[in-house]
């Protein structure tokens, strides 16, 4: 294979002259890879490498992690706070004192004029856990607005609601090590090799040690589906029908674990009655999976000693995402597959610290999985912070997806966005744009000044990124890991916790509550607050986290090792200690293809990019591999429409249009197109985003479009304009 050459060219690895390696944890996805950033003699980050002794990744990194050191100096970083009195005027650079004084004045003005809840806060899954805790203390304990949420409502909210409905609390019960013990794995709506490459590598490693069947449920022939033993190409949005039908077969054939059901669950009679209606013959007509295949998969899953399910956005981003999660939990409860090695319901989370916000940000309640609705929890936190428990709202307020409609109706007048980019990430982008225009005061706190949502900001606060500060992330399997500070914050950007603490000082109540200066002090406070709870981190500290390269909670004082699994004793978080088997009928409520809009529109991730590309769109190699949005279309559908590979086309939905390049592939069926969701002014110009009733998470994946031809030169020009930073 030398093509005429006589000698092989040796592979040369550029000498980056690394003088020192600093320990940290990847700031992209929730896999939680331990890594080290190499600094040259001038202290400049020049390389990244995986940490061999780390249990999560064992020295490996995916392509995003390998180039992560390039983040620190990528283009578009915010240098100074910026202010303007109207969003359509030019920004002026201001001092931090001016910016925070202005922000506190505007918040006070809005809250005094319209009520505390008229100022809303939407955060992220990107900042450190200590920062989430500090933000929660500021919002719940000082500002007192109840309209406070995180962008995790767009990705993991249905998993949270599903865990709470089934088990009485959030908290993924399993871990990656379960791959080593399982005898059957079923993955719902998860393209693991592209979304979480290192978790996929852990799965492959386990498969090499002992072969077990891998079943992938996905409407698209994803990379994961191609590697699977069985692929179930389900009709979009019908997972609950398949899950109810699998349970039907298991109960009808007596394959359930009656002992586990009797000892550890309630609700069996209603559940049994409901799933009796989902015989495979009827279910097949709705979910599109052959009746015999449903029976075979049910038998396979129920008969093995240990079976596990994983899922990602294919389940969560649906009008019945929470029901889908509970359906997965039902399946594992009736087969006795919770809390044992290889038997679990494991949601694969999205952002690097999506778990940290769930645990400590107080978005959906109070810190450490405490609830606003629980009087004991309210008093505990109020006493700990030194405030009156009545200052807390009686129950959770609006989610992110309800806050934007509340701006339209005038209930919300001011908004603070922290490391989130709704102009690209929210469905029905045109509606979001209109909402942002209406705000009296919008603060955008972000690492990048060119983040799209900043177009509508009055105040921009430059936040330090990732390893420019120190703190913790929690990964998918409840592993808390440390990010050491690798270099100083860029220009005059500040760590997010510094911003929260210094804003708090500008409020009377903020001067009464203790806000710490360092993340080590903040972690100490969290540790104290966690003691004796399910989410107990009282044995952790920054030093031991680095030594052990991450520890799974609960990890109590005196513990020698973390806890790989929850519910190992079959005791759940409801008062009676039992899990709930839930009877959930399927209701068809999605937008479905018709004569005007004949194609399903599906969306998902590519390996090179992360979320709205604010980071990866600036990194040469990432962007070079995947520079432009494209649409996967089946070659037969393309031939009927006269579309050739690499043609630009215009997609039209009832909400708007988008221009994409066609990629002909059999990965999608003849009735479906797929678009990566990372690109601005693209897929979310088209999406409707109906909401799940429990989690309020949008159905990003069940929308319909038609395909139109477009002038190729015009399309190319528009495409470049939309992608230029
Ligand atoms: Fe980072 Fe996720 Fe890649 Fe690991 S798999 S290097 S955590 S992006």
XYZ file of C-alpha atoms and ligand atoms in Angstrom:
733
model
C 0.000 0.000 0.000
C 2.964 2.374 -0.454
C 1.752 3.483 -3.905
C 5.169 3.199 -5.554
C 7.174 4.557 -2.648
C 9.952 2.324 -1.388
C 10.074 3.449 2.229
C 7.425 4.173 4.827
C 7.510 7.714 6.193
C 7.773 7.419 9.954
C 4.945 9.070 11.884
C 6.256 12.282 13.399
C 4.668 13.722 16.507
C 5.322 17.422 16.818
C 7.302 18.322 19.909
C 5.093 20.852 21.688
C 7.799 21.422 24.311
C 5.457 20.625 27.193
C 7.093 21.487 30.504
C 4.232 20.665 32.866
C 0.971 18.652 32.713
C -2.018 19.776 34.825
C -4.896 17.497 35.826
C -8.410 18.364 34.740
C -11.692 16.890 33.484
C -13.069 17.345 29.988
C -15.467 20.273 29.611
C -17.548 18.939 26.741
C -19.751 15.896 27.220
C -20.956 14.100 30.321
C -18.696 11.066 29.877
C -16.306 12.805 32.269
C -12.899 11.901 30.840
C -9.908 12.723 33.031
C -7.292 14.617 31.081
C -4.139 16.616 31.450
C -3.352 19.889 29.718
C 0.293 20.424 28.775
C 1.878 23.831 29.287
C 4.980 25.007 27.427
C 7.817 26.864 29.222
C 5.854 30.133 28.820
C 2.842 28.601 30.613
C 0.789 28.448 27.407
C -1.538 25.410 27.002
C -0.286 23.524 23.945
C -1.521 19.923 24.265
C -4.126 17.660 25.856
C -3.822 13.986 26.772
C -5.964 11.380 28.507
C -5.068 10.148 31.998
C -4.145 6.477 31.912
C -5.089 5.653 35.502
C -8.557 7.200 35.290
C -11.333 4.654 35.499
C -13.643 6.494 33.073
C -11.415 6.800 30.019
C -8.217 4.889 30.849
C -6.011 7.232 28.841
C -8.341 7.761 25.912
C -9.998 10.925 24.617
C -12.284 11.617 21.689
C -11.482 14.157 18.989
C -13.084 17.022 20.922
C -11.020 16.334 24.021
C -7.771 16.034 22.091
C -8.034 19.628 20.851
C -9.541 21.097 23.998
C -6.463 23.163 24.920
C -7.190 25.309 21.832
C -10.301 26.625 23.588
C -8.475 29.118 25.759
C -7.511 31.425 22.928
C -10.216 30.627 20.380
C -11.778 33.565 18.562
C -14.758 35.533 19.791
C -13.821 35.437 23.490
C -15.257 38.258 25.571
C -12.569 40.588 26.962
C -14.522 43.161 28.986
C -18.074 43.612 30.256
C -20.152 45.444 27.617
C -23.226 47.633 28.059
C -25.800 49.437 25.904
C -29.180 50.857 26.854
C -30.963 49.455 23.762
C -30.138 46.157 22.108
C -29.970 47.706 18.618
C -27.252 50.213 19.640
C -23.512 49.497 19.813
C -21.995 48.050 22.960
C -19.487 50.050 25.042
C -16.850 48.424 27.241
C -17.474 49.086 30.947
C -15.797 48.192 34.237
C -16.937 45.212 36.327
C -18.143 47.596 39.034
C -20.271 49.492 36.545
C -21.618 46.248 35.048
C -22.610 44.680 38.381
C -24.021 47.955 39.778
C -26.098 48.341 36.619
C -27.261 44.737 36.780
C -28.325 44.934 40.424
C -30.123 48.278 39.811
C -32.056 46.813 36.865
C -33.006 43.650 38.776
C -34.222 45.744 41.743
C -36.154 48.050 39.420
C -37.870 45.146 37.626
C -38.653 43.246 40.828
C -39.950 46.370 42.610
C -42.107 47.343 39.625
C -43.526 43.957 38.567
C -42.806 41.477 41.371
C -39.885 39.177 42.195
C -40.725 36.622 39.519
C -40.606 39.197 36.688
C -36.833 38.698 36.569
C -35.920 35.205 35.307
C -32.632 33.294 35.310
C -31.649 30.511 32.898
C -28.356 28.749 33.416
C -26.487 25.858 31.898
C -24.742 22.499 32.301
C -21.327 24.017 31.579
C -20.104 25.663 34.775
C -18.639 24.051 37.909
C -20.795 22.458 40.592
C -19.538 24.947 43.183
C -20.672 27.707 40.826
C -24.099 26.112 40.458
C -24.435 25.970 44.223
C -23.452 29.645 44.521
C -25.877 30.650 41.769
C -28.666 28.707 43.492
C -27.897 30.465 46.767
C -28.030 33.822 44.989
C -31.267 33.112 43.106
C -33.173 31.216 45.826
C -31.724 33.046 48.824
C -31.205 36.618 47.593
C -33.100 37.470 44.382
C -36.016 35.224 45.325
C -37.327 34.818 41.799
C -39.035 31.493 41.209
C -38.508 31.670 37.439
C -35.150 29.963 37.484
C -34.109 27.030 35.336
C -31.230 25.516 33.358
C -30.835 24.617 29.711
C -30.780 21.004 30.843
C -34.559 21.263 30.316
C -33.678 20.886 26.622
C -31.796 17.626 27.136
C -32.142 15.745 30.424
C -35.334 17.018 32.060
C -37.380 13.970 31.046
C -34.783 11.638 32.584
C -35.019 13.613 35.838
C -38.834 13.569 35.866
C -38.854 9.873 34.958
C -36.453 8.912 37.736
C -38.494 10.945 40.225
C -41.786 9.359 39.148
C -40.413 5.797 39.229
C -37.877 5.863 42.053
C -38.843 8.938 44.112
C -35.656 10.846 43.314
C -33.344 11.869 40.529
C -29.967 10.083 40.348
C -28.883 7.585 37.661
C -28.714 4.206 39.424
C -26.043 2.554 37.250
C -22.542 3.044 35.923
C -20.240 2.247 32.979
C -18.911 -0.788 34.815
C -22.354 -2.352 34.339
C -21.321 -3.081 30.729
C -18.871 -5.623 32.154
C -21.658 -7.519 33.940
C -24.667 -7.216 31.682
C -25.960 -10.019 29.500
C -28.134 -7.814 27.288
C -28.024 -4.097 26.491
C -30.890 -2.134 24.981
C -30.160 1.454 23.842
C -33.013 3.843 23.107
C -32.417 6.924 20.947
C -28.714 7.010 21.675
C -26.015 7.197 19.020
C -23.270 6.378 21.488
C -20.255 6.181 19.100
C -20.795 9.779 17.975
C -22.347 11.328 21.065
C -20.280 9.679 23.799
C -17.348 7.983 22.035
C -15.499 7.001 25.195
C -18.583 5.406 26.806
C -18.961 3.505 23.545
C -15.336 2.427 23.801
C -16.070 1.138 27.340
C -18.964 -0.860 25.889
C -16.780 -2.289 23.102
C -14.139 -3.249 25.646
C -16.764 -5.086 27.697
C -18.054 -6.834 24.559
C -14.552 -8.067 23.793
C -14.397 -9.674 27.240
C -17.817 -11.321 27.014
C -20.229 -11.141 24.099
C -23.809 -10.096 24.828
C -26.595 -8.901 22.549
C -26.820 -5.171 21.823
C -30.231 -3.894 20.731
C -30.539 -0.346 19.369
C -33.932 1.340 19.130
C -33.687 4.311 16.759
C -35.644 5.539 13.728
C -32.327 6.147 11.960
C -29.596 3.652 11.050
C -27.081 5.446 13.263
C -23.484 4.389 13.664
C -24.574 2.583 16.846
C -27.417 0.830 15.001
C -24.920 -0.381 12.418
C -22.817 -2.000 15.149
C -25.826 -3.514 16.954
C -26.993 -7.136 16.850
C -30.595 -6.008 16.533
C -31.795 -2.655 15.207
C -35.408 -1.640 15.860
C -36.180 1.246 13.449
C -39.071 2.651 15.437
C -41.614 5.187 14.188
C -40.664 8.569 15.757
C -42.272 9.285 19.123
C -43.743 5.812 19.714
C -41.218 4.388 22.207
C -43.892 4.086 24.884
C -45.910 1.749 22.662
C -42.901 -0.509 22.172
C -42.090 -0.447 25.910
C -45.657 -1.256 26.915
C -45.695 -4.068 24.379
C -42.403 -5.537 25.629
C -43.898 -5.532 29.138
C -47.061 -7.141 27.718
C -45.062 -10.082 26.352
C -43.013 -10.454 29.529
C -46.129 -10.620 31.726
C -48.136 -12.734 29.264
C -45.368 -15.331 29.118
C -44.660 -15.301 32.870
C -41.087 -14.014 32.402
C -41.336 -11.293 35.057
C -39.544 -11.352 38.424
C -42.582 -11.673 40.717
C -40.473 -11.697 43.837
C -38.840 -8.343 43.003
C -42.188 -6.856 41.946
C -43.898 -7.894 45.203
C -41.047 -6.834 47.482
C -39.920 -3.573 45.881
C -42.720 -2.031 43.809
C -46.304 -0.796 43.989
C -48.847 -0.233 41.204
C -48.605 -3.673 39.632
C -52.352 -4.259 39.127
C -52.940 -1.025 37.173
C -49.770 -1.589 35.212
C -50.728 -5.148 34.313
C -54.207 -3.993 33.201
C -52.755 -1.254 31.008
C -50.061 -3.289 29.245
C -52.611 -6.039 28.545
C -53.922 -3.663 25.841
C -50.513 -3.493 24.106
C -50.348 -6.880 22.392
C -47.555 -7.028 19.786
C -49.983 -7.255 16.852
C -51.649 -3.937 17.730
C -48.424 -2.295 18.912
C -46.596 -3.171 15.685
C -49.080 -1.095 13.686
C -48.211 2.022 15.730
C -44.518 1.683 16.492
C -43.518 0.072 13.202
C -41.622 -2.859 14.770
C -42.607 -6.309 13.605
C -44.701 -8.272 16.148
C -42.333 -11.249 16.262
C -39.387 -8.961 16.793
C -41.177 -7.420 19.788
C -41.717 -10.915 21.245
C -38.107 -11.978 20.587
C -36.619 -8.869 22.165
C -38.912 -9.142 25.216
C -37.881 -12.767 25.766
C -34.202 -11.999 25.262
C -34.282 -9.116 27.750
C -36.313 -10.923 30.412
C -34.565 -14.292 30.314
C -30.947 -13.195 30.871
C -29.458 -12.907 34.348
C -28.835 -9.155 34.055
C -30.072 -6.689 31.423
C -29.606 -2.934 31.184
C -31.052 -0.013 29.267
C -29.388 3.230 28.298
C -30.953 6.178 26.551
C -30.328 9.717 25.408
C -32.295 12.358 23.509
C -34.303 9.950 21.368
C -36.370 9.246 24.469
C -36.112 12.545 26.342
C -36.904 14.957 23.497
C -40.483 13.868 22.991
C -43.966 14.894 24.117
C -43.971 11.728 26.190
C -40.285 11.690 27.078
C -40.972 11.258 30.789
C -43.396 8.415 30.080
C -40.689 6.825 27.896
C -38.191 7.002 30.780
C -40.764 5.532 33.176
C -41.494 2.831 30.574
C -37.785 1.896 30.599
C -37.837 1.886 34.414
C -40.971 -0.303 34.363
C -39.199 -2.779 32.113
C -36.246 -2.983 34.483
C -38.398 -3.180 37.614
C -40.516 -6.079 36.349
C -37.376 -7.983 35.371
C -35.563 -7.161 38.639
C -32.900 -5.188 36.821
C -32.269 -2.225 39.124
C -29.326 -1.836 41.480
C -27.488 -4.984 40.475
C -24.299 -5.349 38.428
C -25.308 -5.257 34.758
C -28.968 -4.534 35.531
C -29.914 -0.857 35.422
C -31.691 2.137 33.855
C -28.868 4.488 32.924
C -29.635 7.841 31.310
C -26.600 9.008 29.366
C -26.484 12.723 30.102
C -25.381 15.501 27.764
C -23.256 18.382 28.998
C -20.101 18.011 31.087
C -21.920 19.131 34.224
C -25.581 18.513 33.460
C -25.508 16.312 36.550
C -23.952 19.070 38.680
C -26.818 21.412 37.909
C -29.382 18.674 38.668
C -27.710 18.026 42.007
C -26.717 21.444 43.335
C -28.069 24.408 41.321
C -31.475 24.551 43.088
C -33.137 25.082 39.669
C -35.875 22.575 40.329
C -35.866 22.951 44.109
C -33.171 23.344 46.731
C -29.564 22.075 46.839
C -28.703 18.395 47.187
C -31.952 17.053 45.640
C -34.046 18.879 48.269
C -37.526 20.015 47.336
C -39.262 23.367 47.723
C -42.490 21.482 48.427
C -40.980 19.726 51.476
C -41.198 21.824 54.700
C -38.286 19.984 56.343
C -36.032 20.599 53.350
C -36.967 24.294 53.214
C -36.181 24.760 56.906
C -32.874 22.860 56.660
C -31.582 25.044 53.846
C -32.976 28.281 55.288
C -31.262 27.578 58.640
C -28.036 26.634 56.894
C -28.013 29.879 54.889
C -29.358 31.970 57.774
C -32.569 33.205 56.138
C -36.321 32.854 56.694
C -37.762 29.675 55.099
C -40.794 31.695 53.970
C -38.532 33.564 51.555
C -38.527 30.426 49.392
C -41.433 29.980 46.977
C -43.832 27.152 47.958
C -43.159 25.185 44.786
C -41.075 25.171 41.655
C -41.708 27.997 39.141
C -41.396 28.092 35.366
C -39.004 26.004 33.322
C -36.859 27.435 30.529
C -39.438 26.480 27.932
C -42.193 28.308 29.832
C -40.111 31.405 30.547
C -39.949 32.441 26.857
C -43.750 32.380 26.378
C -43.970 34.337 29.672
C -41.790 37.033 28.102
C -44.279 37.218 25.210
C -47.170 37.730 27.621
C -45.294 40.321 29.701
C -44.999 38.242 32.890
C -41.214 38.203 32.603
C -39.486 41.552 31.927
C -35.853 40.811 32.626
C -33.684 37.763 31.909
C -30.200 36.574 32.826
C -28.745 33.895 30.541
C -25.677 32.072 31.805
C -23.637 30.010 29.313
C -26.624 29.128 27.205
C -27.595 30.124 23.691
C -31.360 29.863 23.137
C -31.211 31.644 19.774
C -29.680 28.432 18.432
C -30.826 25.773 20.882
C -34.532 26.496 21.403
C -37.202 25.234 19.010
C -39.003 27.703 16.763
C -36.113 30.191 16.674
C -38.191 33.004 15.148
C -40.413 33.022 18.229
C -37.388 33.144 20.553
C -35.988 36.113 18.627
C -39.279 38.008 19.093
C -39.294 37.197 22.826
C -35.756 38.483 23.342
C -36.605 41.739 21.549
C -39.358 42.367 24.101
C -37.181 42.221 27.205
C -36.578 45.383 29.217
C -33.234 44.020 30.355
C -31.250 41.034 29.098
C -27.918 39.969 30.597
C -25.817 37.450 28.677
C -23.018 35.883 30.708
C -20.872 33.776 28.412
C -17.308 32.958 27.489
C -17.920 34.194 23.958
C -19.015 37.745 23.103
C -20.100 36.566 19.652
C -22.606 33.999 21.005
C -25.732 34.559 18.889
C -28.027 35.463 21.800
C -25.765 38.405 22.649
C -27.332 40.250 19.694
C -30.222 41.090 22.031
C -28.320 41.713 25.274
C -28.158 45.010 27.143
C -25.338 43.781 29.330
C -22.680 41.226 28.436
C -20.519 39.644 31.155
C -17.431 37.711 29.960
C -17.108 34.444 31.896
C -13.892 32.477 32.232
C -13.998 29.100 30.498
C -13.509 25.565 31.818
C -9.960 25.117 33.216
C -9.357 28.832 33.617
C -10.918 28.179 37.032
C -11.054 25.323 39.539
C -13.959 23.155 40.644
C -15.922 19.959 39.997
C -18.158 18.307 37.433
C -20.358 15.230 37.975
C -20.564 12.811 35.064
C -23.262 10.424 33.810
C -22.440 7.750 36.396
C -22.499 10.159 39.417
C -18.721 10.501 39.413
C -17.510 13.818 40.804
C -14.202 14.829 39.242
C -11.886 17.794 39.539
C -10.933 20.537 37.109
C -7.688 22.160 38.193
C -6.995 25.688 37.016
C -4.660 25.373 34.049
C -4.269 29.034 33.134
C -5.575 32.471 34.101
C -8.953 33.725 32.828
C -8.682 35.302 29.382
C -8.326 39.122 29.289
C -10.702 40.653 31.881
C -13.116 37.711 31.981
C -14.016 36.402 35.457
C -14.921 32.990 36.911
C -18.701 32.604 37.078
C -18.668 32.139 40.863
C -16.837 35.478 41.218
C -19.632 37.130 39.233
C -22.356 35.510 41.388
C -20.621 36.411 44.660
C -19.981 40.009 43.658
C -23.524 40.492 42.431
C -24.869 39.086 45.731
C -22.965 41.757 47.676
C -25.045 44.428 45.928
C -28.260 43.213 47.602
C -29.143 43.708 51.278
C -30.041 40.029 51.728
C -26.844 39.051 49.886
C -24.782 40.836 52.536
C -26.474 38.761 55.275
C -25.641 35.388 53.674
C -22.090 34.100 53.512
C -20.763 33.868 49.939
C -17.279 32.354 49.674
C -14.417 33.595 47.553
C -12.908 30.229 46.520
C -14.411 27.043 45.124
C -12.633 24.971 47.805
C -14.530 26.896 50.499
C -17.758 26.476 48.521
C -17.158 22.737 48.199
C -16.630 22.497 51.975
C -20.042 24.098 52.507
C -21.736 21.730 50.040
C -20.068 18.783 51.692
C -21.498 19.814 55.054
C -24.983 20.308 53.601
C -24.886 16.887 51.929
C -24.139 14.848 55.044
C -26.686 12.112 55.747
C -28.573 12.572 52.464
C -28.875 10.332 49.438
C -26.486 12.661 47.590
C -23.831 12.482 50.298
C -20.429 13.888 49.306
C -19.217 14.451 52.860
C -16.099 12.309 52.331
C -14.973 14.219 49.242
C -12.608 17.145 48.782
C -10.666 18.578 45.850
C -7.464 16.773 46.840
C -8.949 13.280 47.108
C -10.909 13.794 43.879
C -7.657 14.382 41.998
C -5.929 11.479 43.732
C -8.716 9.030 42.877
C -9.443 10.674 39.500
C -13.098 11.005 40.351
C -15.383 9.405 42.966
C -19.006 8.273 42.589
C -21.471 9.581 45.181
C -22.672 8.719 47.734
C -19.241 8.966 49.353
C -19.583 9.519 53.070
C -17.018 10.537 55.656
C -14.781 7.556 56.266
C -15.759 5.753 53.034
C -12.865 4.156 51.214
C -14.526 4.034 47.812
C -17.460 5.561 45.967
C -20.790 3.914 45.167
C -21.076 2.517 41.655
C -24.818 1.774 42.013
C -27.933 3.122 43.740
C -30.860 1.065 45.106
C -28.742 -2.042 45.640
C -30.943 -2.850 48.673
C -34.169 -2.375 46.671
C -35.148 0.608 48.859
C -36.326 3.578 46.846
C -36.809 7.229 47.773
C -40.583 7.199 48.312
C -41.773 7.156 51.934
C -42.786 3.483 51.664
C -39.404 2.639 50.134
C -41.007 1.092 47.040
C -40.583 1.954 43.371
C -43.639 2.802 41.285
C -44.802 0.706 38.356
C -46.649 3.243 36.223
C -49.552 2.562 33.875
C -49.127 4.986 30.975
C -51.389 4.939 27.933
C -49.931 6.189 24.650
C -51.577 9.341 23.286
C -50.740 10.394 19.737
C -50.070 14.132 19.914
C -47.181 14.826 17.558
C -46.917 16.651 14.285
C -46.926 13.862 11.668
C -46.148 13.853 7.933
C -48.962 14.828 5.532
C -49.325 15.840 1.875
C -47.881 19.354 2.428
C -45.025 18.320 4.700
C -44.265 14.700 3.779
C -40.951 14.117 5.631
C -40.196 13.458 9.298
C -37.464 15.823 10.479
C -35.043 14.176 12.898
C -32.023 15.860 14.519
C -28.978 14.836 16.539
C -25.270 15.295 17.080
C -22.051 14.776 15.138
C -18.849 13.795 16.909
C -16.917 16.942 15.969
C -19.291 19.493 17.454
C -20.684 20.256 20.852
C -24.152 21.737 21.283
C -24.496 25.150 19.599
C -20.875 25.211 18.378
C -19.967 28.239 20.499
C -16.822 26.294 21.389
C -16.175 23.772 18.619
C -17.130 26.127 15.784
C -14.001 28.130 16.655
C -11.550 25.228 16.767
C -9.913 24.652 13.409
C -9.852 20.882 13.297
C -13.373 20.450 14.669
C -14.864 22.915 12.254
C -12.792 21.619 9.347
C -14.236 18.117 9.755
C -17.805 19.347 9.973
C -18.073 22.927 8.720
C -21.589 23.133 7.366
C -25.087 21.839 8.136
C -26.287 19.001 5.991
C -29.352 16.868 5.582
C -29.257 13.108 5.340
C -31.787 12.013 2.725
C -32.531 8.574 1.346
C -31.257 8.172 -2.278
C -34.687 6.966 -3.469
C -36.408 10.038 -2.042
C -33.676 12.254 -3.519
C -34.077 10.662 -6.967
C -37.832 11.318 -6.942
C -37.198 14.968 -6.057
C -34.307 15.388 -8.532
C -31.778 16.097 -5.787
C -28.146 15.077 -6.169
C -25.489 14.588 -3.521
C -24.090 17.955 -2.281
C -26.949 19.993 -3.792
C -28.223 22.750 -1.551
C -31.932 22.455 -0.765
C -34.464 24.530 1.151
C -36.395 22.789 3.917
C -39.735 24.308 4.859
C -41.882 23.638 7.937
C -44.931 25.422 9.352
C -42.511 27.603 11.394
C -39.827 28.624 8.901
C -37.191 27.475 6.460
C -33.534 26.381 6.469
C -30.874 25.821 3.832
C -28.814 22.658 3.996
C -26.633 20.529 1.783
C -28.028 17.128 0.784
C -26.111 14.000 1.717
C -27.547 10.867 0.119
C -27.482 7.930 2.502
C -29.446 4.886 3.523
C -29.037 5.858 7.169
C -32.492 7.435 6.912
C -35.684 5.914 5.580
C -37.417 7.253 2.512
C -39.805 9.290 4.668
C -37.246 10.954 6.945
C -34.480 13.527 6.822
C -31.882 14.106 9.514
C -29.968 17.310 10.335
C -27.237 17.844 12.964
C -28.642 20.247 15.560
C -25.478 22.262 16.216
C -25.827 24.971 13.598
C -27.289 28.430 14.108
C -30.193 29.493 11.898
C -30.770 25.927 10.807
C -32.796 23.063 12.304
C -34.497 25.159 14.986
C -35.934 27.517 12.403
C -38.045 24.473 11.525
C -38.903 22.765 14.814
C -42.186 23.099 16.697
C -41.114 21.830 20.101
C -44.332 20.652 21.749
C -43.667 20.053 25.448
C -43.651 16.985 27.655
C -46.266 17.616 30.387
C -43.986 16.521 33.272
C -40.521 17.722 32.285
C -41.542 20.570 29.918
C -38.831 19.284 27.575
C -39.455 20.020 23.876
C -40.129 17.350 21.249
C -37.245 18.311 18.954
C -37.418 15.090 16.975
C -41.032 14.827 15.910
C -41.538 17.567 13.321
C -42.332 17.546 9.614
C -40.938 19.360 6.579
C -41.063 19.537 2.805
C -38.048 19.875 0.544
C -37.718 22.564 -2.147
C -35.094 23.352 -4.754
C -33.089 26.559 -4.348
C -30.681 28.573 -6.491
C -27.281 27.009 -5.705
C -25.213 30.231 -5.748
C -27.662 32.044 -3.489
C -27.765 29.101 -1.090
C -23.977 28.897 -0.918
C -23.750 32.625 -0.171
C -26.403 32.435 2.564
C -24.753 29.391 4.084
C -21.399 31.172 4.385
C -23.037 34.284 5.880
C -24.810 32.234 8.517
C -21.651 30.362 9.556
C -19.225 33.312 9.756
C -18.075 34.165 13.246
Fe -14.568 14.895 26.405
Fe -16.780 13.447 26.095
Fe -14.807 13.252 24.345
Fe -14.472 12.283 26.803
S -15.934 11.537 25.257
S -12.992 13.511 25.631
S -15.652 13.752 28.008
S -16.056 15.067 24.737
